[in-house]
Coordinates of C-alpha atoms in Angstrom, one line a residue:
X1 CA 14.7 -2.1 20.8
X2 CA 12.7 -5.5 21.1
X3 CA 15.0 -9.3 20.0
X4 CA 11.8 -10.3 18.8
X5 CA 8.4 -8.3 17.8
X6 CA 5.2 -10.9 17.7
X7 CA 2.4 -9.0 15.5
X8 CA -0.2 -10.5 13.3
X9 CA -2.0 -9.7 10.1
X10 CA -4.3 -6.6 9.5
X11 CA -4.0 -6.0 13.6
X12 CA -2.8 -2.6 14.2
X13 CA 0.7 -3.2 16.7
X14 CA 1.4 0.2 18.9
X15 CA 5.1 0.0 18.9
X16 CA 7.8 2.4 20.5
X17 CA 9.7 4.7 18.1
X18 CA 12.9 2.3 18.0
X19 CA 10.8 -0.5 16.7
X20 CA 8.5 1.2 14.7
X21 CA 11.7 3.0 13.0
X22 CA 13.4 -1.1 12.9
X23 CA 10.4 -2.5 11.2
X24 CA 9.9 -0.1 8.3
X25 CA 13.6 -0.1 7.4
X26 CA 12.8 -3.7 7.3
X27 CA 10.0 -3.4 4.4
X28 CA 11.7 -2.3 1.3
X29 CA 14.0 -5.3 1.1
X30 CA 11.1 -7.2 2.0
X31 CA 9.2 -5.8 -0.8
X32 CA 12.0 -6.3 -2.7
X33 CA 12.5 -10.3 -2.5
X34 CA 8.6 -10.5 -2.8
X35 CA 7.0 -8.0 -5.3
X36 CA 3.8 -8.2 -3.5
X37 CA 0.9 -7.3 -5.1
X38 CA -0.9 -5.6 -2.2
X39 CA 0.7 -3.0 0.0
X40 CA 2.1 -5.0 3.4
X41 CA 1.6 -2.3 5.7
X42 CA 0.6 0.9 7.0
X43 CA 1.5 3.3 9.5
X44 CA -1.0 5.0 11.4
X45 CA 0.8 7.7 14.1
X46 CA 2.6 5.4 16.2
X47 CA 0.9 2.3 15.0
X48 CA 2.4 0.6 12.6
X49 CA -0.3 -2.6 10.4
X50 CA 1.2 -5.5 8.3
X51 CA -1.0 -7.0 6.1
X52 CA 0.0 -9.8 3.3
X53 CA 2.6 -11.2 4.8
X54 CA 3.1 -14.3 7.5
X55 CA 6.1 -15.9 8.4
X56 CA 9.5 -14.2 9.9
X57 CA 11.7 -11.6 8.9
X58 CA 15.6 -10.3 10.4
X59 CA 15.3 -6.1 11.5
X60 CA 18.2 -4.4 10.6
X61 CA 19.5 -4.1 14.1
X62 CA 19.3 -8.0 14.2
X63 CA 16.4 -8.4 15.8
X64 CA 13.2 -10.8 14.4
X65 CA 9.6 -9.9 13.1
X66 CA 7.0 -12.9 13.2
X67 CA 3.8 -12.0 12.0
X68 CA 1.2 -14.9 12.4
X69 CA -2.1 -14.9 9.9
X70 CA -5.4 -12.9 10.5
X71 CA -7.1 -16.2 10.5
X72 CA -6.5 -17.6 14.2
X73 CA -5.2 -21.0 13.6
X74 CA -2.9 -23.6 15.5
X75 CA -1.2 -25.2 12.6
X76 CA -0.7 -22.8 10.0
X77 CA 2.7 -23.5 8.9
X78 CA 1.7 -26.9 7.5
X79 CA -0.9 -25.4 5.1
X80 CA 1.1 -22.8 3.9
X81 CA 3.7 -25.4 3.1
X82 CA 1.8 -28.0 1.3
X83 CA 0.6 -24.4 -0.9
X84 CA 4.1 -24.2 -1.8
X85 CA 5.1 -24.3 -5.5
X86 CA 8.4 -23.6 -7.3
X87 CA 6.7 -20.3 -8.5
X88 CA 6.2 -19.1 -4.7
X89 CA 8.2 -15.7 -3.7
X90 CA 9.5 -16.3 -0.3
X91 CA 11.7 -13.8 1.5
X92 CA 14.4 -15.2 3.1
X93 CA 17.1 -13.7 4.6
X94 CA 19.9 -15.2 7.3
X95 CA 19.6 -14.5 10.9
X96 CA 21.8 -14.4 14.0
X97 CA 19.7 -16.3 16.4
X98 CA 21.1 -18.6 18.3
X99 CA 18.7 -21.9 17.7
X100 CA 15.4 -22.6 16.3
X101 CA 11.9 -22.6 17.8
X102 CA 10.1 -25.1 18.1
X103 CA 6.8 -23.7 17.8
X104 CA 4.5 -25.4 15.5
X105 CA 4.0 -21.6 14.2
X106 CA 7.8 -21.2 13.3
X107 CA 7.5 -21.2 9.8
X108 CA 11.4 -21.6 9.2
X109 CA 11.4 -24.8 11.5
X110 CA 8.3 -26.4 9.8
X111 CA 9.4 -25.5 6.4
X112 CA 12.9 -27.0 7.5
X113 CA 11.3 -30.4 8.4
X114 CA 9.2 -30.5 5.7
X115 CA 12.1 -30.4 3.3
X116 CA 13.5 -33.1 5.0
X117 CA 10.6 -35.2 4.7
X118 CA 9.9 -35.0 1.0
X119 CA 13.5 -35.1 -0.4
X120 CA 14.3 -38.7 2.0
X121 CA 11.0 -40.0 0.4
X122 CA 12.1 -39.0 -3.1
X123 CA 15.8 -40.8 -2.6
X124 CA 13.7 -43.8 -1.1
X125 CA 11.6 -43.9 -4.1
X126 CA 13.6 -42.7 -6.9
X127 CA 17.5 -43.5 -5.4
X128 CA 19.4 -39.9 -6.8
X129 CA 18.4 -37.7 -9.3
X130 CA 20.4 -38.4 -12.7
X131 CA 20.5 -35.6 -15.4
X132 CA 22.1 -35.7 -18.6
X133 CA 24.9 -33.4 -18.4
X134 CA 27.0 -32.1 -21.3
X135 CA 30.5 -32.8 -20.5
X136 CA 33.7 -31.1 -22.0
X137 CA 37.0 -32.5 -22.5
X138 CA 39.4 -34.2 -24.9
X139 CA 41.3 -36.8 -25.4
X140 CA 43.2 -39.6 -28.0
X141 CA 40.2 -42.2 -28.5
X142 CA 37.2 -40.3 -29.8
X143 CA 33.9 -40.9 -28.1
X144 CA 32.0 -38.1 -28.3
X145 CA 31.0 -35.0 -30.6
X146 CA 34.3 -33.9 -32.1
X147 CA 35.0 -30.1 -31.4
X148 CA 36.3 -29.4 -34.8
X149 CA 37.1 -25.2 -34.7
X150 CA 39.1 -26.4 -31.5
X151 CA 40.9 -29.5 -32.9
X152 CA 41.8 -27.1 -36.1
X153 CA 43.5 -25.0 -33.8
X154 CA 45.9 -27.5 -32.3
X155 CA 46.3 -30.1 -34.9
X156 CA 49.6 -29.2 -36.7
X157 CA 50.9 -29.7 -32.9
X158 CA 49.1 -33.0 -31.6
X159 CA 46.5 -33.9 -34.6
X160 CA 45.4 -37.1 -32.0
X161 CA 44.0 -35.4 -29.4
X162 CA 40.8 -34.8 -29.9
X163 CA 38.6 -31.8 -28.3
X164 CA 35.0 -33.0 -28.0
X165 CA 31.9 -33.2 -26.2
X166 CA 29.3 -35.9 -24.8
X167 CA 26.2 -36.3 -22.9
X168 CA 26.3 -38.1 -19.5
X169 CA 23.8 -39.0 -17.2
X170 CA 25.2 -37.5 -13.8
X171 CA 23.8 -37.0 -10.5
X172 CA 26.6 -34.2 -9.8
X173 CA 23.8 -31.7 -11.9
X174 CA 22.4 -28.3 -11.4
X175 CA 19.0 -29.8 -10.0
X176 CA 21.2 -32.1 -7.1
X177 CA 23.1 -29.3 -6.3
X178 CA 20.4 -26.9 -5.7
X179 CA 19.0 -29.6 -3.6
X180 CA 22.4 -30.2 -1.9
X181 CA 22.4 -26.5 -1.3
X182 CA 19.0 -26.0 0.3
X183 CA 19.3 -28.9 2.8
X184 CA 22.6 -26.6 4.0
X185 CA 20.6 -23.7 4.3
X186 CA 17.3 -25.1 6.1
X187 CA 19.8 -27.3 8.7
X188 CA 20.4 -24.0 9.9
X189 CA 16.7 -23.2 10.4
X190 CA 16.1 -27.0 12.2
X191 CA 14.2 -27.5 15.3
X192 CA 16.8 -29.6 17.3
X193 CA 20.1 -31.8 16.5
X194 CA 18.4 -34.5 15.3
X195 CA 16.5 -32.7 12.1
X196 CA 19.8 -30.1 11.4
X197 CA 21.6 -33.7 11.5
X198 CA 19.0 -35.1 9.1
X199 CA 19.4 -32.4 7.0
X200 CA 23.2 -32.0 6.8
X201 CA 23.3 -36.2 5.4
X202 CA 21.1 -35.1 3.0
X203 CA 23.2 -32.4 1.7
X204 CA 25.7 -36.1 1.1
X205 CA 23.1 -38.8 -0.3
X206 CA 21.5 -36.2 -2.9
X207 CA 24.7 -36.1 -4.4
X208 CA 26.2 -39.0 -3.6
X209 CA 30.1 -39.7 -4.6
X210 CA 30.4 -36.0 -5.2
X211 CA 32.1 -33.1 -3.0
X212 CA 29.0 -31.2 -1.2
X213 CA 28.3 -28.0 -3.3
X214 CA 28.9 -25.0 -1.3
X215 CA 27.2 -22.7 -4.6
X216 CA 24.7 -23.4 -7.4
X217 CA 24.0 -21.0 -10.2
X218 CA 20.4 -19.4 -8.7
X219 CA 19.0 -19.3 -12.5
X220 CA 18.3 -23.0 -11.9
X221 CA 15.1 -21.8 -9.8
X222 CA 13.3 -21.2 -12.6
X223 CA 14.0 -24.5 -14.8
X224 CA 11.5 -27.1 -14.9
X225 CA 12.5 -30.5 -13.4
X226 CA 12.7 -33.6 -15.6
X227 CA 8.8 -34.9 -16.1
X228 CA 10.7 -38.6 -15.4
X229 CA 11.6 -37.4 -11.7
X230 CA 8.6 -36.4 -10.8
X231 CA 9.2 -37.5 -7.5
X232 CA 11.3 -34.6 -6.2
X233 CA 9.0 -32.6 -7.8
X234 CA 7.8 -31.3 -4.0
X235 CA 11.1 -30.8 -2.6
X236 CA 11.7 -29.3 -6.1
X237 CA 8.9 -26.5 -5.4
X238 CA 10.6 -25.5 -1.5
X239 CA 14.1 -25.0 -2.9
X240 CA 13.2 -23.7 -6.0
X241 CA 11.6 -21.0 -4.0
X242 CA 14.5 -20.4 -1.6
X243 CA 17.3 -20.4 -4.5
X244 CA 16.0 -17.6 -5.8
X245 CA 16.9 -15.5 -3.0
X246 CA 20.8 -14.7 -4.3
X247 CA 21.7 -13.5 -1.2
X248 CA 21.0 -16.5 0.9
X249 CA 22.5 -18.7 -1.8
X250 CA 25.2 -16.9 -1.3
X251 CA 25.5 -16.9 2.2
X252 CA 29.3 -17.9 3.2
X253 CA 27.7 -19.3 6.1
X254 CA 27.9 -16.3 8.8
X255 CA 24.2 -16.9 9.7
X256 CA 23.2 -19.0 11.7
X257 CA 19.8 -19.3 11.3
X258 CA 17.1 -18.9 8.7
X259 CA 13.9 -16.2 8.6
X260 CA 11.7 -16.8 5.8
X261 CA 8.1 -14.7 4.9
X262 CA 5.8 -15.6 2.5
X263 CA 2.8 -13.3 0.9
X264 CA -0.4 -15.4 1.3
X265 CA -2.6 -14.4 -1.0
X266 CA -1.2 -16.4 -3.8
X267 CA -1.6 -19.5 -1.9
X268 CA -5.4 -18.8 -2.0
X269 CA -5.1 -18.8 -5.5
X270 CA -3.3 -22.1 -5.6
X271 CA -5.6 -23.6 -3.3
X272 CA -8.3 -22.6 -5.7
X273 CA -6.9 -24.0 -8.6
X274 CA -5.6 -27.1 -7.4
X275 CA -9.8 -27.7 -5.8
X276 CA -10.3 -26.8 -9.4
X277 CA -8.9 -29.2 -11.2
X278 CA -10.2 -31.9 -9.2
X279 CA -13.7 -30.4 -10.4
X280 CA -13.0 -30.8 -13.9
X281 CA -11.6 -34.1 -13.5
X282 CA -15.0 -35.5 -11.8
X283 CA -16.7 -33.9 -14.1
X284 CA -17.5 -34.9 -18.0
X285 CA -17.1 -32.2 -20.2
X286 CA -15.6 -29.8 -17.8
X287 CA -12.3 -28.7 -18.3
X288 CA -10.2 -25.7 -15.9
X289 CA -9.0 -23.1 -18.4
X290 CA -5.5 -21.9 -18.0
X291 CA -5.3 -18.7 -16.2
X292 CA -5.8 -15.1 -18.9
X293 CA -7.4 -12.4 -19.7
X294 CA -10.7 -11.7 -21.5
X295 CA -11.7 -7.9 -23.1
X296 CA -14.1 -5.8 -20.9
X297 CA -14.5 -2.7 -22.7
X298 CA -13.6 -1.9 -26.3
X299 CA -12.8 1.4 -28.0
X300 CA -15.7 2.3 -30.2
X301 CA -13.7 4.0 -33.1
X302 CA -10.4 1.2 -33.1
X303 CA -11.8 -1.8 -31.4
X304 CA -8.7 -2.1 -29.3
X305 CA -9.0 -3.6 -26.0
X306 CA -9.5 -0.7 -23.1
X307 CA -10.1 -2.6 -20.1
X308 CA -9.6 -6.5 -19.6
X309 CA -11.0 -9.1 -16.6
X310 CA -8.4 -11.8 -15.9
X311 CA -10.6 -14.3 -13.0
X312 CA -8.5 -16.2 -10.8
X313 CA -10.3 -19.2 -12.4
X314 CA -12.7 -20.2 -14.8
X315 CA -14.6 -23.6 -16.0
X316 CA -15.7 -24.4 -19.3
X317 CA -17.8 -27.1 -20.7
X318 CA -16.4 -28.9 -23.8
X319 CA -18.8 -26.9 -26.1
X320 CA -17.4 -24.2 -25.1
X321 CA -19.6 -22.4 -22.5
X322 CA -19.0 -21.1 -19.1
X323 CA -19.7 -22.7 -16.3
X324 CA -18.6 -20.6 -13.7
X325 CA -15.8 -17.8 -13.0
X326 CA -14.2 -17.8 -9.9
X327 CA -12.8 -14.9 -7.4
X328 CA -10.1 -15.2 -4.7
X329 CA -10.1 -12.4 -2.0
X330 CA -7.4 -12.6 0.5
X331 CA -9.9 -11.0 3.1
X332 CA -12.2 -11.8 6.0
X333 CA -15.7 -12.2 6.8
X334 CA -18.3 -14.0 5.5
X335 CA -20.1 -11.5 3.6
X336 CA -18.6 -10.2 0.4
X337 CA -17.4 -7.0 0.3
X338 CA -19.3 -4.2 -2.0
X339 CA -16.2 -4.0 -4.4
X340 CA -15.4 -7.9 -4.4
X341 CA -19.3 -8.3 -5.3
X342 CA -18.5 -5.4 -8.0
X343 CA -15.4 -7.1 -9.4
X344 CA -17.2 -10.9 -9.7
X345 CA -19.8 -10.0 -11.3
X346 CA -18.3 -7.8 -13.6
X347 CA -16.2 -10.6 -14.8
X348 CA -18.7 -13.1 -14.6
X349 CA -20.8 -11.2 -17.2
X350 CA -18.1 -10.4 -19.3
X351 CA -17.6 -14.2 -19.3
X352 CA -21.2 -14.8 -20.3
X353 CA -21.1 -17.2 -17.0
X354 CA -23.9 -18.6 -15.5
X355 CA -22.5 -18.8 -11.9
X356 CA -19.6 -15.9 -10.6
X357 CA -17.9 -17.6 -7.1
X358 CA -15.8 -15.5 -4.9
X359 CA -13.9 -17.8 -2.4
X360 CA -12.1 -16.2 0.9
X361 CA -9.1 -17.8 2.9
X362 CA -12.1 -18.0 5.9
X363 CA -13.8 -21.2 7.3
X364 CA -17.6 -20.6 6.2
X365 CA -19.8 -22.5 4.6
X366 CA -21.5 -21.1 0.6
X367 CA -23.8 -18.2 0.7
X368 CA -25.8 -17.8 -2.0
X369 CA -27.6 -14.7 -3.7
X370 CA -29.7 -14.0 -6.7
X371 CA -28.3 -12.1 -9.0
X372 CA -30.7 -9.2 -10.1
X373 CA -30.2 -7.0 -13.8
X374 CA -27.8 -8.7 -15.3
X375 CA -30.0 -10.7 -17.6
X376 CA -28.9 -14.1 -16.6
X377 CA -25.4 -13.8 -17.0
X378 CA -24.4 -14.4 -14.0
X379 CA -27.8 -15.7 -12.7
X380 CA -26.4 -16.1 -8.8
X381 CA -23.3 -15.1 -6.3
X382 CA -21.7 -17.7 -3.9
X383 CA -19.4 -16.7 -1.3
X384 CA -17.8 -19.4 0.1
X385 CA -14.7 -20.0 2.8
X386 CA -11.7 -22.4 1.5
X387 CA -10.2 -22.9 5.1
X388 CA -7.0 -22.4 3.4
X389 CA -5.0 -22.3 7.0
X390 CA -6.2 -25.9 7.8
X391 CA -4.8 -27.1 4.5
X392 CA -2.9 -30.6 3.7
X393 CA -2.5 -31.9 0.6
X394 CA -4.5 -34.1 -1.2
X395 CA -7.2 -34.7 0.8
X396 CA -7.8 -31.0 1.3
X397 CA -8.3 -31.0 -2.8
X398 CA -10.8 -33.2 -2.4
X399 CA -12.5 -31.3 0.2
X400 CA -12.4 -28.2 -1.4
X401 CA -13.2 -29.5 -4.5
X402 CA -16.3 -30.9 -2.8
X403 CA -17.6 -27.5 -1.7
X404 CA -16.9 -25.9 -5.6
X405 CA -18.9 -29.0 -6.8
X406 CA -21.9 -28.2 -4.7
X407 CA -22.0 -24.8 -5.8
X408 CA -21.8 -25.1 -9.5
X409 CA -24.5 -28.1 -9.2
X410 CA -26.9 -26.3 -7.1
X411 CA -26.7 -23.0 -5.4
X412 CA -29.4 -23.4 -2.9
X413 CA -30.9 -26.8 -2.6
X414 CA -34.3 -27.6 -4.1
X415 CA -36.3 -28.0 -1.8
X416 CA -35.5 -24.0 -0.6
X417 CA -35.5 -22.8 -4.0
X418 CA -39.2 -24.1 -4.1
X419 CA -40.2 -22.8 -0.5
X420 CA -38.3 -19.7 -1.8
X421 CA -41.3 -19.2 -5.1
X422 CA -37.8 -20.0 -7.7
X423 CA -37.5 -22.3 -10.0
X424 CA -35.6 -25.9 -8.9
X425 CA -32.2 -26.3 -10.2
X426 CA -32.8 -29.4 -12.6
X427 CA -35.9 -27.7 -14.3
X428 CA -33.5 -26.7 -17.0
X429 CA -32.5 -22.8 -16.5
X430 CA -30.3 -23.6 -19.5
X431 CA -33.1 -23.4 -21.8
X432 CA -34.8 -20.8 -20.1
X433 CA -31.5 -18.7 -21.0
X434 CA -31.8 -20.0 -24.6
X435 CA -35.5 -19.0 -24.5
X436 CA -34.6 -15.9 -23.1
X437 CA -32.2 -15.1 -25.7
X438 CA -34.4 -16.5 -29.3
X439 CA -37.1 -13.7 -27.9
X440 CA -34.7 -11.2 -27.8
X441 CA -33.2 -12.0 -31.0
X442 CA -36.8 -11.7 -32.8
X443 CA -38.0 -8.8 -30.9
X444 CA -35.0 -6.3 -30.1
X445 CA -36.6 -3.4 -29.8
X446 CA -38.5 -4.9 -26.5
X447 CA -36.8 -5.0 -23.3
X448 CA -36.4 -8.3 -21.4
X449 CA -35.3 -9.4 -18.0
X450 CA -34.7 -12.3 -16.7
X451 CA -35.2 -14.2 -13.0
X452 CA -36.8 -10.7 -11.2
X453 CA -39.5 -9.9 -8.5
X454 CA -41.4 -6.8 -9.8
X455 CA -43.7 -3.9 -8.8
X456 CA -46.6 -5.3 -7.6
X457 CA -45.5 -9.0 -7.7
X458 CA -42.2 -8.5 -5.6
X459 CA -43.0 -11.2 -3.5
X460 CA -42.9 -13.8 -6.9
X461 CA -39.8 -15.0 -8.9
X462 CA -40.3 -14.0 -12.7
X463 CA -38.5 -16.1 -15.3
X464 CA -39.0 -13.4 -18.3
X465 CA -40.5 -10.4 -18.5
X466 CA -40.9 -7.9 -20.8
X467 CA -39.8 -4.3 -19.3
X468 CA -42.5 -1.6 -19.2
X469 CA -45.5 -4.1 -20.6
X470 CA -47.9 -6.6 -18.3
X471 CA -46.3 -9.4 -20.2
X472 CA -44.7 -12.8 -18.3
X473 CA -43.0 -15.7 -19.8
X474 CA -43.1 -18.8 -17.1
X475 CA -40.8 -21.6 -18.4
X476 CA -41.8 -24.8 -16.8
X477 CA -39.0 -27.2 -17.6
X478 CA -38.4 -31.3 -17.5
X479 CA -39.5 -31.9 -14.1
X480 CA -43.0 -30.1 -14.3
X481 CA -44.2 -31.9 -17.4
X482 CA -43.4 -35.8 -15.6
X483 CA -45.8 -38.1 -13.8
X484 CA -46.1 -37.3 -10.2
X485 CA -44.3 -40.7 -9.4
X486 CA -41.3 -39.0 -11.4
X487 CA -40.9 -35.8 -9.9
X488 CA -40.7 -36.1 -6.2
X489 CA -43.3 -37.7 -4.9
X490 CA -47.4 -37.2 -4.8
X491 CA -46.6 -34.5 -1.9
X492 CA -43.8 -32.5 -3.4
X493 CA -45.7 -32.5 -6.8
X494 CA -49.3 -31.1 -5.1
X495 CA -47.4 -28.3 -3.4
X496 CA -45.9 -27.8 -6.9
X497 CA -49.0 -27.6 -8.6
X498 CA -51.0 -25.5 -5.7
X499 CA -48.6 -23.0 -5.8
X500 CA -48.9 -22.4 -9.7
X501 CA -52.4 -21.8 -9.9
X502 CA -51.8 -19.3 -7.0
X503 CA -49.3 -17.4 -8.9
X504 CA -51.2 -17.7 -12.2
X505 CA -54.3 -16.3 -10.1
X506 CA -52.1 -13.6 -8.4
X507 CA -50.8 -12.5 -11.8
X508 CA -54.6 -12.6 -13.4
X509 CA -55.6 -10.2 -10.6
X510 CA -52.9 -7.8 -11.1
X511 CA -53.7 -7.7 -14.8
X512 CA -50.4 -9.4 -15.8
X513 CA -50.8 -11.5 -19.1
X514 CA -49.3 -14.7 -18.2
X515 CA -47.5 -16.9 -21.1
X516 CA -46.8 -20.2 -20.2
X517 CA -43.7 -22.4 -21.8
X518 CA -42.8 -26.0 -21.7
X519 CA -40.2 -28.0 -22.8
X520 CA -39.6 -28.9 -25.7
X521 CA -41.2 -25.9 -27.1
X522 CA -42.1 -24.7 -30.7
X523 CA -40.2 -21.2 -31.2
X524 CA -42.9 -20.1 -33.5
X525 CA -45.9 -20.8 -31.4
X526 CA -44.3 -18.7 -28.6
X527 CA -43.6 -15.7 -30.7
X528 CA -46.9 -16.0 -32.2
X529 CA -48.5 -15.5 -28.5
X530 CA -46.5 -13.3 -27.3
X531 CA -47.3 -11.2 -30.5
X532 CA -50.5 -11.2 -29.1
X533 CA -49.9 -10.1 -26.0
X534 CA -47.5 -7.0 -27.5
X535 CA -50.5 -6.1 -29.6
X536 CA -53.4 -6.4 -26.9
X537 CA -50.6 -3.9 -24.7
X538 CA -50.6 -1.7 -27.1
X539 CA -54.2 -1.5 -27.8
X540 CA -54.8 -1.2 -24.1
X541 CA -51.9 1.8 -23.3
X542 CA -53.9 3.5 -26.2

């Protein structure tokens, strides 16, 4: 059997029967600690494919798995570490090798470092963290909350000792022993003398006065720290993650190293939500709704909810409409797979959204598509990369959030949409939506599309059309009714202009009846034309 097996994500490893048999008795205590939501592998004859999972794990013979991510990357540790939150499953699991690596793709090592880092700049900033603790005790001056079953019990023998209780602020707390108890555990994991020493006085100044904790009760993973120490708050989200592994926590100290594996494709969805909520805050009247499900179907004799859509994150403006719904696929390539196009456009309609985004862990710039048939809602697909393994905190929000922006403003850029025969972004395809919607109100028994090439004009973009009838709606919105000095120049606005009359004189010689809107339209008028045109259909099919 192998010390050490190197494999990576979704690459099938052929492997002999000893570590083939090593590696799956590995998995269920894997799966155990990290209730993945995908399946992390699959054995093909004498190949054996992880999938979902990076970091390192101990075989049950004692030897190490490291599996690196799909995404070829130099520096991946340091992204998946600045993705960390207290809500993160690791698996972690003590290991008898003999000292660290010092790789920069040792996630242990890096993890181990980065502890160190963020807990001596929350000391530095903060000095230790205090808690109000309750404290029990008695005595023959009263200065606290008088225990009075327990003071009944022994008063006929000493009625002036008192049994009571009182709130102190203490850094000797659950939160500073947790802390305490993680630098222990990572000094094991730490590249070279220097960081394990780094690590070990740590374990000291967190808790400073006190004896070092050699236990902490693991239910304090899932506590929330104090809003007012918000500076430990990211040394908070690594050993909340690690203290929930019992059996780690627990370790008497046998181990003398550290293996920890993370599943990634949560991380994607942090990364989307934290590039999210730098979105909303640029923008006025944008908000990032908290993560939930909407119905999908309903049953048609109870109205309970059959199915339901829960996207991985969704804008709203402040009157209540969607701006976009948003996709993560832990998967590669640039093109969107058939069932992830399926999925995000399915929720996006649901959603009544404009705009469905499907974001991948990839480096790759937005691809845009059209939507066809689903009436507007959403109007387009983007498929974007988040470069999630080149990662760092805060400026990597902005980054991201910079490529989300982009999309939501403007799928495709103007000047392509034109050369492309579609209507320009800021020529108002909210109204045309509310058009679109007031003339299927008032005429329900017609069918309308919206945004479709057609028949004999497939090589047009059609705003609204009437199914089955020669009838087109072309709304012409803000920017086509200003002077030319307005609306992008003399040049841009002649194109503009040349290329309507061709399409009103392509759709006159097809015999397609050709209703133009502006803004600022009069409902009435346009239902009084378009009765028109139903009736002179009619006449003419007759």
């Amino acid at each position: 059997m192998s010390e050490r097996l190197t494999l990576r994500e979704f690459e099938p490893a052929r492997l002999d029967r000893g570590d083939r048999n090593e590696l799956l008795a590995a998995m269920p205590a894997l799966n155990a600690q990290l209730a993945p939501r995908l399946r992390q592998y699959r054995v093909d004859g004498d190949t054996v494919t992880l999938s979902n999972l990076v970091g390192s794990f101990t075989l049950p013979g004692g030897g190490i798995a490291e599996v690196a991510p799909k995404i070829r990357t130099d520096d991946w540790t340091t992204a998946v570490i600045d993705l960390l939150s207290s809500d993160t499953r690791l698996a972690v699991a003590g290991s008898r090798r003999s000292r660290s690596s010092q790789r920069r793709d040792d996630l242990s090592a890096a993890l181990a470092l980065e502890y160190a880092r963020r807990l001596e700049r929350a000391l530095r900033r903060e000095g230790p963290l205090q808690v109000y603790e309750r404290k029990q005790g008695s005595a023959r001056r009263l200065s606290g909350r008088l225990d009075v079953t327990r003071w009944m019990r022994t008063v006929a023998m000493d009625p002036a000792r008192f049994p009571m209780s009182r709130d102190e602020l203490s850094v000797s707390n659950d939160f500073t022993r947790g802390l305490s108890v993680v630098a222990g555990l990572l000094s094991r994991s730490a590249a070279g003398g220097e960081l394990a020493s780094r690590l070990r006085r740590l374990q000291a100044d967190v808790v400073p006065g006190q004896p070092i904790p050699s236990f902490v009760n693991p239910s304090i993973a899932r506590r929330r720290l104090p809003a007012q120490w918000a500076a430990y708050a990211p040394a908070w989200d690594i050993a909340a993650a690690l203290l929930r592994n019992r059996s780690v926590v627990g370790d008497p100290g046998h181990a003398t190293g550290l293996e920890i594996a993370v599943e990634p494709w949560p991380l994607l969805e942090t990364l989307l939500e934290r590039a999210l909520r730098v979105v909303a805050e640029r923008t006025p009247g944008l908000s990032l709704e908290p993560k939930k499900t909407h119905p999908l179907l309903l049953t048609s004799n109870t109205g309970g909810i059959a199915q339901s859509v829960e996207p991985d994150g969704l804008l709203r403006w402040s009157d209540g409409r969607v701006a976009a719904a948003f996709e993560a696929k832990y998967a590669g390539g640039e093109t969107p797979k058939r069932d992830h196009v399926f999925q995000a456009l399915t929720t996006a309609a649901a959603l009544d959204s404009p705009l469905s985004v499907l974001v991948y862990p990839g480096k790759f710039a937005e691809s845009t598509f059209d939507v066809i048939g689903f009436h507007g809602r959403p109007v387009r697909l983007v498929a974007l990369g988040m470069d999630m393994f080149g990662y760092r905190s805060g400026s990597g929000d902005t980054a991201r959030a910079d490529a989300l922006g982009r999309a939501l403003a403007a799928a495709v850029p103007n000047r392509t949409r034109e050369d492309a025969g579609l209507p320009r972004i800021d020529e108002g395809l909210d109204s045309e939506i509310r058009l679109l919607r007031e003339l299927r109100e008032v005429f329900p028994d017609e069918r309308l599309e919206q945004q479709v090439r057609t028949g004999r004009l497939a090589s047009q973009h059609l705003d609204i059309v009437f199914s089955a009838r020669d009838i087109v709606i072309e709304y012409h919105g803000e920017r086509a009714s200003q002077p030319v000095e307005l609306s992008g120049g003399s040049a841009l606005a002649q194109g503009r202009q040349e290329r309507d009359t061709n399409k009103r004189l392509l759709r006159r010689a097809n015999g397609i009846r050709l209703i133009e809107v502006h803004q600022n339209y009069v409902l009435a008028e346009v239902v009084h034309e378009v009765r028109e045109a139903l009736s002179a259909s009619t006449s003419a099919s007759g």
